Short mmCIF file of C-alpha atoms in Angstrom, two decimals:
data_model
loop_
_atom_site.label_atom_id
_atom_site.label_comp_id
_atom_site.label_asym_id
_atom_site.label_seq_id
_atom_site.Cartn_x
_atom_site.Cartn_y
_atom_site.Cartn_z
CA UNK A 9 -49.94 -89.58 73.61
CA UNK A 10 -48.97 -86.97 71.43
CA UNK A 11 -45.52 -85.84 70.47
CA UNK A 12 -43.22 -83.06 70.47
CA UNK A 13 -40.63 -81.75 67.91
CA UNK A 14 -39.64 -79.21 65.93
CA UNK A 15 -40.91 -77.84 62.63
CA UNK A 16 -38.24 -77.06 59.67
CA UNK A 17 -40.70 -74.96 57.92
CA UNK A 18 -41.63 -72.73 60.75
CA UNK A 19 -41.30 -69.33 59.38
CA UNK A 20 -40.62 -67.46 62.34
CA UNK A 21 -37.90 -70.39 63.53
CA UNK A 22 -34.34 -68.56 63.29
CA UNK A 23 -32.79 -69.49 59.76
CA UNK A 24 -30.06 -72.02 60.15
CA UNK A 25 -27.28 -71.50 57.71
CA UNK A 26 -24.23 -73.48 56.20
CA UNK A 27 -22.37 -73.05 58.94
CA UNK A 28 -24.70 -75.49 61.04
CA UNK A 29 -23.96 -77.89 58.00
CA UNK A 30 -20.38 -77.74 58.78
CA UNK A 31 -20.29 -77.94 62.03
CA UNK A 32 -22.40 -81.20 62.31
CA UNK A 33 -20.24 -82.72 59.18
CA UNK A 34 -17.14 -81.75 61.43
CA UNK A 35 -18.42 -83.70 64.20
CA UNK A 36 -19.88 -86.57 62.63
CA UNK A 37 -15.95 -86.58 60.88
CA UNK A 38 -14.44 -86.59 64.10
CA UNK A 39 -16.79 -89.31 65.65
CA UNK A 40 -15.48 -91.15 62.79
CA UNK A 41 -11.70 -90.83 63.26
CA UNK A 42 -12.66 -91.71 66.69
CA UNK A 43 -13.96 -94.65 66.26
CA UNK A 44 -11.50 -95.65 63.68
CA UNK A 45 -8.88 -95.59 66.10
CA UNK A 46 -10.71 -97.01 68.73
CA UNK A 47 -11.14 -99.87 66.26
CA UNK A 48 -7.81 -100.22 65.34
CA UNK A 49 -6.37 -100.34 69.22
CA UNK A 50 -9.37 -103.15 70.43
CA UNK A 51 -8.26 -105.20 67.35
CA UNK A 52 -11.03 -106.56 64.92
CA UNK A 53 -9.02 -109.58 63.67
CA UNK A 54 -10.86 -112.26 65.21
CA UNK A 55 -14.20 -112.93 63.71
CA UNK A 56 -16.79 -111.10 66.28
CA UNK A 57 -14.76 -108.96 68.17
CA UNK A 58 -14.51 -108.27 71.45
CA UNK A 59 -17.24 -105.79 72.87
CA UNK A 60 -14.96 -102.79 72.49
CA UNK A 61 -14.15 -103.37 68.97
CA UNK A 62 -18.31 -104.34 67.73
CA UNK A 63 -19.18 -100.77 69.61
CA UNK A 64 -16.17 -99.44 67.55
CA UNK A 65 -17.43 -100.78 64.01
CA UNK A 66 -21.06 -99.88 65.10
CA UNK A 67 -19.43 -95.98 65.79
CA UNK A 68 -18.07 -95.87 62.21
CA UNK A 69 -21.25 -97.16 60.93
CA UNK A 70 -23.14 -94.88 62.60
CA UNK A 71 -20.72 -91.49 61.75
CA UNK A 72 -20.56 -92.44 57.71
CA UNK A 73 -24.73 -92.81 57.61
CA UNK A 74 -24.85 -89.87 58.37
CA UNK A 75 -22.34 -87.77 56.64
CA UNK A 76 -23.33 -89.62 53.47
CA UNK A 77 -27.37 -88.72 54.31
CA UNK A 78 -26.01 -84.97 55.30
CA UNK A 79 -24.31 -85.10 51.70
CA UNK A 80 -27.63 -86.40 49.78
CA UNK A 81 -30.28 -83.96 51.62
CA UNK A 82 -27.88 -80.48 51.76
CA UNK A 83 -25.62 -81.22 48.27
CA UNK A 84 -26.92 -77.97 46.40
CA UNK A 85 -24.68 -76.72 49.20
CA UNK A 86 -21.68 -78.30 48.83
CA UNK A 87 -19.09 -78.44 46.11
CA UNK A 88 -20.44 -81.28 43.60
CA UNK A 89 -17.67 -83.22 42.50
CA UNK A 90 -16.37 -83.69 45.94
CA UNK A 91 -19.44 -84.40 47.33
CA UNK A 92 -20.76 -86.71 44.03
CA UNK A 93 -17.14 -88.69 44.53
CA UNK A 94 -17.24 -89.13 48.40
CA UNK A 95 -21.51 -90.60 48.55
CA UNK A 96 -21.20 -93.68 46.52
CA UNK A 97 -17.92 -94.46 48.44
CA UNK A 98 -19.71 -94.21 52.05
CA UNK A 99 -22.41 -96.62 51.26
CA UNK A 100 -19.57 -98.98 49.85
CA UNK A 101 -18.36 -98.82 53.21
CA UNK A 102 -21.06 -98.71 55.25
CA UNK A 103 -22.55 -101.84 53.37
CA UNK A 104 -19.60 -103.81 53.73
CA UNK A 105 -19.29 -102.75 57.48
CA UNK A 106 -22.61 -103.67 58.28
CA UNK A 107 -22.41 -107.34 56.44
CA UNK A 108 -21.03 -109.36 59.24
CA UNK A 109 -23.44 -107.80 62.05
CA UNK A 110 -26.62 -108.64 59.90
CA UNK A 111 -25.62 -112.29 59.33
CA UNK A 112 -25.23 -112.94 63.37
CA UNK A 113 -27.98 -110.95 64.24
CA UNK A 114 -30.24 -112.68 61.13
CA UNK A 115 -28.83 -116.09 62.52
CA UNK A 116 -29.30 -115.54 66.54
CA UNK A 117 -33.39 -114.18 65.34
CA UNK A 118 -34.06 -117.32 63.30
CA UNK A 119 -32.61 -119.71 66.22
CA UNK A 120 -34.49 -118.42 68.74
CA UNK A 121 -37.51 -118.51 66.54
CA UNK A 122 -36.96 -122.33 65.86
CA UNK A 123 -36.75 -122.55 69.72
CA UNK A 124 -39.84 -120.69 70.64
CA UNK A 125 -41.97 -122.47 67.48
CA UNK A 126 -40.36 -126.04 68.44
CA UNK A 127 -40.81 -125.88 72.18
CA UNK A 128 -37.52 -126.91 72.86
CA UNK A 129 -35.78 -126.98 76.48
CA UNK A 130 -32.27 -126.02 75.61
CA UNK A 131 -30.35 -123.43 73.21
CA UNK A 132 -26.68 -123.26 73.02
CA UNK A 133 -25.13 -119.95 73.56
CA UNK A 134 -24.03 -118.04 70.62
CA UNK A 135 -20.86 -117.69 71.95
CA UNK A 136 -20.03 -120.85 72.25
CA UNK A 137 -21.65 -122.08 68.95
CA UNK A 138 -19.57 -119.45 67.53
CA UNK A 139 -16.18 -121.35 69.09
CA UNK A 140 -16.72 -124.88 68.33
CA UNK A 141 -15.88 -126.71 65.49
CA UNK A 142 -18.25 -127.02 62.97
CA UNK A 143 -19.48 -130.81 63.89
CA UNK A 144 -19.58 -129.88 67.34
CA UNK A 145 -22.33 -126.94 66.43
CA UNK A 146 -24.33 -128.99 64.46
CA UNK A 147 -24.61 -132.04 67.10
CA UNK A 148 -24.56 -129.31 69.59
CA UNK A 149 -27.50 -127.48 68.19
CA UNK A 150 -29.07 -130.56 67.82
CA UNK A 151 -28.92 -131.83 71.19
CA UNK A 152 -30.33 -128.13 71.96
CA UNK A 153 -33.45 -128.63 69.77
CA UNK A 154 -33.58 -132.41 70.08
CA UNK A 155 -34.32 -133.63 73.71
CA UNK A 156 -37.66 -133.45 76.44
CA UNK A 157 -40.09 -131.95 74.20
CA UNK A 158 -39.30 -134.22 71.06
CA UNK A 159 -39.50 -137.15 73.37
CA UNK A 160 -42.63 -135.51 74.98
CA UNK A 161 -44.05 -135.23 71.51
CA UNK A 162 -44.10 -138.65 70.78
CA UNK A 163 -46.01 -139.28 74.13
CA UNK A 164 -49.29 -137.30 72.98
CA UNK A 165 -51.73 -138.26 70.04
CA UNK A 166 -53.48 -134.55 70.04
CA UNK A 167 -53.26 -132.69 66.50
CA UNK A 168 -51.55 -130.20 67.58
CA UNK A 169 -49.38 -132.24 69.80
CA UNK A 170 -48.71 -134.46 66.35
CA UNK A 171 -47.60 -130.79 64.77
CA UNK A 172 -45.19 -130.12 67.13
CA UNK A 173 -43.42 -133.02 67.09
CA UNK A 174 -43.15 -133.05 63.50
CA UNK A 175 -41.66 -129.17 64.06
CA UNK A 176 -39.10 -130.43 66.88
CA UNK A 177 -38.22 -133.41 64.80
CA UNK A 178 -37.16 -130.57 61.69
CA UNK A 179 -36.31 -127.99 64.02
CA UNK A 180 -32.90 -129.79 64.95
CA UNK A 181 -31.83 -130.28 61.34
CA UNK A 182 -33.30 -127.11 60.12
CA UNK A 183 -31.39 -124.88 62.79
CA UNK A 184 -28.01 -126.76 61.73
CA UNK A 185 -28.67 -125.90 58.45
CA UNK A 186 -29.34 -122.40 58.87
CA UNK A 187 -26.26 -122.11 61.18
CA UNK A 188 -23.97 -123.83 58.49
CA UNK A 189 -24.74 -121.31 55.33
CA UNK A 190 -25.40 -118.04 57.85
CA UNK A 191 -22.39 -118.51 59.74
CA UNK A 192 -20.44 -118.93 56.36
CA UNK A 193 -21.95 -116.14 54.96
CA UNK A 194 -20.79 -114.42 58.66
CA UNK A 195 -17.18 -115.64 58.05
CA UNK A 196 -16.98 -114.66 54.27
CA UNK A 197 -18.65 -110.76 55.25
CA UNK A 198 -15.92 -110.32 58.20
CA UNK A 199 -12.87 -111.68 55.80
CA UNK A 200 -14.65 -108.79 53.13
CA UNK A 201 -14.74 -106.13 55.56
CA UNK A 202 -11.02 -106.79 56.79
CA UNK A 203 -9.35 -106.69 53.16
CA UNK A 204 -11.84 -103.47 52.78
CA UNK A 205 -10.64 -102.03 55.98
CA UNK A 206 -6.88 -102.54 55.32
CA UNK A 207 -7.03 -101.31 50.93
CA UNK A 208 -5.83 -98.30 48.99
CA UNK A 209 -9.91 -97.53 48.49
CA UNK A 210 -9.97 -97.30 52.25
CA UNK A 211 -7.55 -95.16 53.13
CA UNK A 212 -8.61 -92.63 50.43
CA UNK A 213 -11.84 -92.33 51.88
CA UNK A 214 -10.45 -92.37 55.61
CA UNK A 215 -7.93 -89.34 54.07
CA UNK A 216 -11.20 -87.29 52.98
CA UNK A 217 -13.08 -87.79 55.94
CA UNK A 218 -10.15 -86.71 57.88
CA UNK A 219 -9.80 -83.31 55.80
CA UNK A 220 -13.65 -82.62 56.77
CA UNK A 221 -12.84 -82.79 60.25
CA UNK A 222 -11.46 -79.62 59.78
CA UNK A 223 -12.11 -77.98 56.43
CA UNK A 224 -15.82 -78.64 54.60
CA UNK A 225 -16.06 -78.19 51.39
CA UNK A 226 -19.35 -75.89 51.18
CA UNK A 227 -20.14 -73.78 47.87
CA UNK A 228 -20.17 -70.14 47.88
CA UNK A 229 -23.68 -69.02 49.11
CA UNK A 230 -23.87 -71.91 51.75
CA UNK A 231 -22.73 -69.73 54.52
CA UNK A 232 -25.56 -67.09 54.32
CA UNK A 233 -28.39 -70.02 52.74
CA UNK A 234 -30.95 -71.64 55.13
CA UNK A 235 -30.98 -75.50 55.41
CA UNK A 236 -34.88 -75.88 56.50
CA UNK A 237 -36.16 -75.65 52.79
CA UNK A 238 -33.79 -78.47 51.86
CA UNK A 239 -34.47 -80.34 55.20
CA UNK A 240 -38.14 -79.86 54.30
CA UNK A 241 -38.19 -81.39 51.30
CA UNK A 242 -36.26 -84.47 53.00
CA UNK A 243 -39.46 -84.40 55.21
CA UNK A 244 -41.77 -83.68 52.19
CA UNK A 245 -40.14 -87.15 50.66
CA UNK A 246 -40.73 -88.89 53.56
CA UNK A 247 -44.45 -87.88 53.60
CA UNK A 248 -45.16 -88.98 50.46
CA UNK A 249 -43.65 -92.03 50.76
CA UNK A 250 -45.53 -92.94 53.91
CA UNK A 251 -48.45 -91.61 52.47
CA UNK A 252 -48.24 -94.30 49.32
CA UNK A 253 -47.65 -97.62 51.85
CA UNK A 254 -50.67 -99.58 52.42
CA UNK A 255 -51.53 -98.54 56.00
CA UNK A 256 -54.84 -100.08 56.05
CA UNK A 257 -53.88 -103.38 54.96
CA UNK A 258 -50.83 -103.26 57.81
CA UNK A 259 -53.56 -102.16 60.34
CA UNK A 260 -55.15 -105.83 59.69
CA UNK A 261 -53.89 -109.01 61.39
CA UNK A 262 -52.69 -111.15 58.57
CA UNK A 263 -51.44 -110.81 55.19
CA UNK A 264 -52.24 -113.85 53.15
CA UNK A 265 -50.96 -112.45 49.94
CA UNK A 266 -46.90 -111.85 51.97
CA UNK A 267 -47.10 -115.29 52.97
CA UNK A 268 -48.03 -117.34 49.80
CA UNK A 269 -45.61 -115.31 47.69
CA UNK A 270 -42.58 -116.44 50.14
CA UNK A 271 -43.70 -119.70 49.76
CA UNK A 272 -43.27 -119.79 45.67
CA UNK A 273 -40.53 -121.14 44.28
CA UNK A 274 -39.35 -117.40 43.16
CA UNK A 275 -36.76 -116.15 44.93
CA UNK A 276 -36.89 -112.60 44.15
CA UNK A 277 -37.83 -110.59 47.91
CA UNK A 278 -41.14 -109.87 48.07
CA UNK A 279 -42.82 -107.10 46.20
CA UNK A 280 -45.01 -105.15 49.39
CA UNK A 281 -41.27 -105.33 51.43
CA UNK A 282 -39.47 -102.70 49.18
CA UNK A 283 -41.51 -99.51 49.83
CA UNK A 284 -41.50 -99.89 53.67
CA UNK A 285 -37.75 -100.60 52.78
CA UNK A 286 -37.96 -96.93 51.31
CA UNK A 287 -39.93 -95.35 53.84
CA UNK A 288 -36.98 -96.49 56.08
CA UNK A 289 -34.41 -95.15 54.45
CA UNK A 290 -35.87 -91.66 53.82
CA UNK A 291 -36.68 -91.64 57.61
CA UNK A 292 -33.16 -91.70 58.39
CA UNK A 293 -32.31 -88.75 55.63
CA UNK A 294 -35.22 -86.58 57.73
CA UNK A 295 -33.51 -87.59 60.75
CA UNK A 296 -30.60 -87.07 60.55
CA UNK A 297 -31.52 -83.46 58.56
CA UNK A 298 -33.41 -82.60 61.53
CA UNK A 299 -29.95 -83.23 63.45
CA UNK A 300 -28.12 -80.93 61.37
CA UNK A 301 -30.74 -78.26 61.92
CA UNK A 302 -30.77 -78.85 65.68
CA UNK A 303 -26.88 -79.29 65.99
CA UNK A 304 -27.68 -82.62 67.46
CA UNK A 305 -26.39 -86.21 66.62
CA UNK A 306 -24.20 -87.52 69.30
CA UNK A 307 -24.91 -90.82 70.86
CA UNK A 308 -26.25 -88.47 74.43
CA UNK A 309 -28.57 -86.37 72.23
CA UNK A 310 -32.05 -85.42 72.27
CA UNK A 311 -34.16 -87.24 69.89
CA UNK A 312 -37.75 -87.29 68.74
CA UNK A 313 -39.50 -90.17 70.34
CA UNK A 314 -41.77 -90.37 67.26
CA UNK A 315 -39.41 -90.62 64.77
CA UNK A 316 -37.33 -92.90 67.06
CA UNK A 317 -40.38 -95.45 67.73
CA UNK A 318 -41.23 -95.27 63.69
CA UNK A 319 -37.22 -96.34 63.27
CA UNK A 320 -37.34 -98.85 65.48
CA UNK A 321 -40.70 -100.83 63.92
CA UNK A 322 -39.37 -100.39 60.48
CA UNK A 323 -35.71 -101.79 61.80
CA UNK A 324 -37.93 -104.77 62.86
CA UNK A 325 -39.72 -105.32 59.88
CA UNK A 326 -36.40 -105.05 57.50
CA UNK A 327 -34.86 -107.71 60.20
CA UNK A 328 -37.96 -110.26 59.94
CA UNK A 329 -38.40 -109.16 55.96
CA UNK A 330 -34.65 -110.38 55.19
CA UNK A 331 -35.14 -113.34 58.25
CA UNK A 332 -38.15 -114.92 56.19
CA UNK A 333 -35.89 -115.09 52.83
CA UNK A 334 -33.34 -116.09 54.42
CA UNK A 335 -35.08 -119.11 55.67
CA UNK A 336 -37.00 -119.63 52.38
CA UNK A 337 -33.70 -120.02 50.88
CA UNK A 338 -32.48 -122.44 53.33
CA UNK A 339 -36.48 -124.64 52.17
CA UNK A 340 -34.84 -124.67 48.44
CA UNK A 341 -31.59 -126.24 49.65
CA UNK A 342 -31.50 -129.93 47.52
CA UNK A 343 -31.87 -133.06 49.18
CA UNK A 344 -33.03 -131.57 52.63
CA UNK A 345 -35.42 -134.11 54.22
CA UNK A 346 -38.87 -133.30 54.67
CA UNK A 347 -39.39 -132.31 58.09
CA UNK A 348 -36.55 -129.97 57.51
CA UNK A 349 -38.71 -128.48 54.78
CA UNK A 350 -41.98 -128.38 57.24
CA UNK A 351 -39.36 -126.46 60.00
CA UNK A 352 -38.01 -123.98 57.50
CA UNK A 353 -41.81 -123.48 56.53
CA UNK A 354 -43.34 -122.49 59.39
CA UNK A 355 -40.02 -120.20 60.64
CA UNK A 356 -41.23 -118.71 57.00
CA UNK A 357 -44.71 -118.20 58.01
CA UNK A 358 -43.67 -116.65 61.53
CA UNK A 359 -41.53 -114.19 60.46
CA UNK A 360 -43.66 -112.83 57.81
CA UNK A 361 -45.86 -112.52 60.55
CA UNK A 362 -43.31 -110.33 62.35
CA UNK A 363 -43.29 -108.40 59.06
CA UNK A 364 -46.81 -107.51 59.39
CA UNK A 365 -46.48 -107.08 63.50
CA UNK A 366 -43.72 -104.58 62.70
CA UNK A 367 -45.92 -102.71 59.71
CA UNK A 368 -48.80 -102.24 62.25
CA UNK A 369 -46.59 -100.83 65.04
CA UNK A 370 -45.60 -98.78 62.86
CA UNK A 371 -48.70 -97.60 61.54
CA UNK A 372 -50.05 -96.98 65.12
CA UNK A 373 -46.98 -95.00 65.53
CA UNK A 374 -47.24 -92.62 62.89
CA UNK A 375 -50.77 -91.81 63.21
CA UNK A 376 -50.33 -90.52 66.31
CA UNK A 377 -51.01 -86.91 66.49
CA UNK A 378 -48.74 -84.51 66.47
CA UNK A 379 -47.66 -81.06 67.97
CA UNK A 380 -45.60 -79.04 66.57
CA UNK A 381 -43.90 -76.14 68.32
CA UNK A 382 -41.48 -73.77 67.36
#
């Protein structure tokens, strides 16, 4: 079904000045001091949160995207040092914000995968893998992985019957592993984004989001200049980029070339991941331009379904992309015993193959036709 939105170049749309700039970087500032504070009075301390405080940090994650893709897109329009000083400091921030979230959701994605691939009957909660003592997760999670269907796998004699087992025999050990080193990596990103949250190179960039709240720093001209030419070209990017992926080979149902590359022993990520990488990153700059043109941007706005949809499947495929190295990493550990290996594997193989499930929902996405009104 086709799809609706506006078009930035339309010549006979009302121009859109500076002053639409400011106002959405005013807002966006506020949300942030917002959420700050909201952060601050929920408490962050313990590792997770409660629900108040992770809707907090995803608030401030969510308010410095997008002033620091506002400052990228629109910068011939606002003062240059200030803006050139503030944009590498955001995506310090955001980054280290984001670290602790992507670790717990990477770790909850590959569990349940091991669950649905193994077969197994049982899954302890997050939550309460989260609270126990390390010894008690790993017999936990293996008691989890480890019961009916490995017992009902040494009943049959069937191939595939012989497969499984040997996954549900791995998938116990394999899923401790994985929860040792992510949940490690979990603990090490929240103690990073505490000392980050309570330093000197905080505060400075708290201070100068709080100034833009009410004062942004625009050049000159900006007032009387019109931000569709600029948001345009953030659209013309885009284009391009989407126009250089390999559509046709995401519009087929397996990727042989993904898969035997993740199974080398190199672990640099995998060359066909970093344009779609790309492609999702400029997508957010056209978003969020178009939000800027549209005064949009607040969590109750309008959005493009389109655009939206395209987010989402390329959100999916960086998710499964850093999933499937994440587990290939865990297949190099030393010493791990071989059905560990033959787990880790085929949790590999499956989430490359959510890599290419994500590419083609995205493809079918895009293509879609599209109307374009004033």
């Amino acid at each position: 079904m086709a799809q609706q939105h506006l078009d930035p170049t339309d010549p006979t749309a009302t121009p859109v000045t500076g002053e639409a700039l400011a106002g959405y970087l005013r807002a966006q500032a506020t949300e942030f001091l917002r959420a700050l504070r909201q952060h601050r009075e929920t408490g962050a301390a313990a590792q997770g949160g409660t629900e108040d405080s992770v809707d907090a940090a995803r608030a401030l994650r969510r308010s410095v995207r997008r002033i620091s893709g506002s400052l990228h897109t629109f910068r011939p329009l606002l003062e240059t040092d200030w803006s050139e000083g503030l944009r590498p400091e955001l995506a310090w921030l955001s980054g280290t914000l984001s670290m602790e979230h992507a670790y717990e959701a990477r770790l909850e994605r590959l569990l349940l995968a091991l669950h649905r691939l193994s077969g197994a009957s049982g899954l302890p909660a997050q939550t309460a893998a989260a609270s126990a003592s390390p010894a008690t997760v790993v017999s936990g999670r293996t008691a989890g992985l480890d019961t009916a269907p490995l017992k009902a796998a040494h009943g049959t004699s069937g191939p595939a019957d012989t497969d499984r087992g040997n996954l549900t025999v791995g998938a116990a050990k394999a899923g401790a592993l994985l929860e040792r080193q992510l949940t490690l990596a979990r603990t090490r990103a929240h103690s990073t984004a505490l000392q980050a949250l309570g330093s000197s190179r905080f505060h400075a960039v708290a201070d100068k989001i709080a100034v833009l709240a009410s004062e942004v720093p625009l050049t000159a001209a900006a007032p009387t200049t019109d931000l569709r030419p600029l948001a345009a070209a953030a659209e013309e990017r885009l284009t391009d980029a989407v126009a250089a992926l390999p559509l046709v080979t995401a519009g087929s149902p397996y990727n042989a070339e993904a898969l035997v590359h993740g199974l080398s022993p190199d672990p640099a990520p995998h060359p066909q991941d970093a344009p779609w990488h790309q492609v999702r990153l400029l997508l957010r700059l056209h978003r969020y331009a178009r939000e800027a043109l549209h005064g949009t941007g607040g969590p109750g706005g309008p959005v493009d379904v389109r655009l939206l949809t395209a987010g989402q499947a390329l959100d999916r495929h960086r998710d499964a992309s850093e999933a499937a190295a994440a587990a290939a990493a865990s297949a190099r550990t030393p010493r791990i015993a071989p059905a560990t290996a033959y787990a880790l594997g085929v949790l590999h193989a499956d989430q490359r193959h959510e890599v290419e499930a994500a590419r083609f929902a995205f493809q079918q996405c895009w293509q879609k036709q599209t109307v374009r009104t004033s």
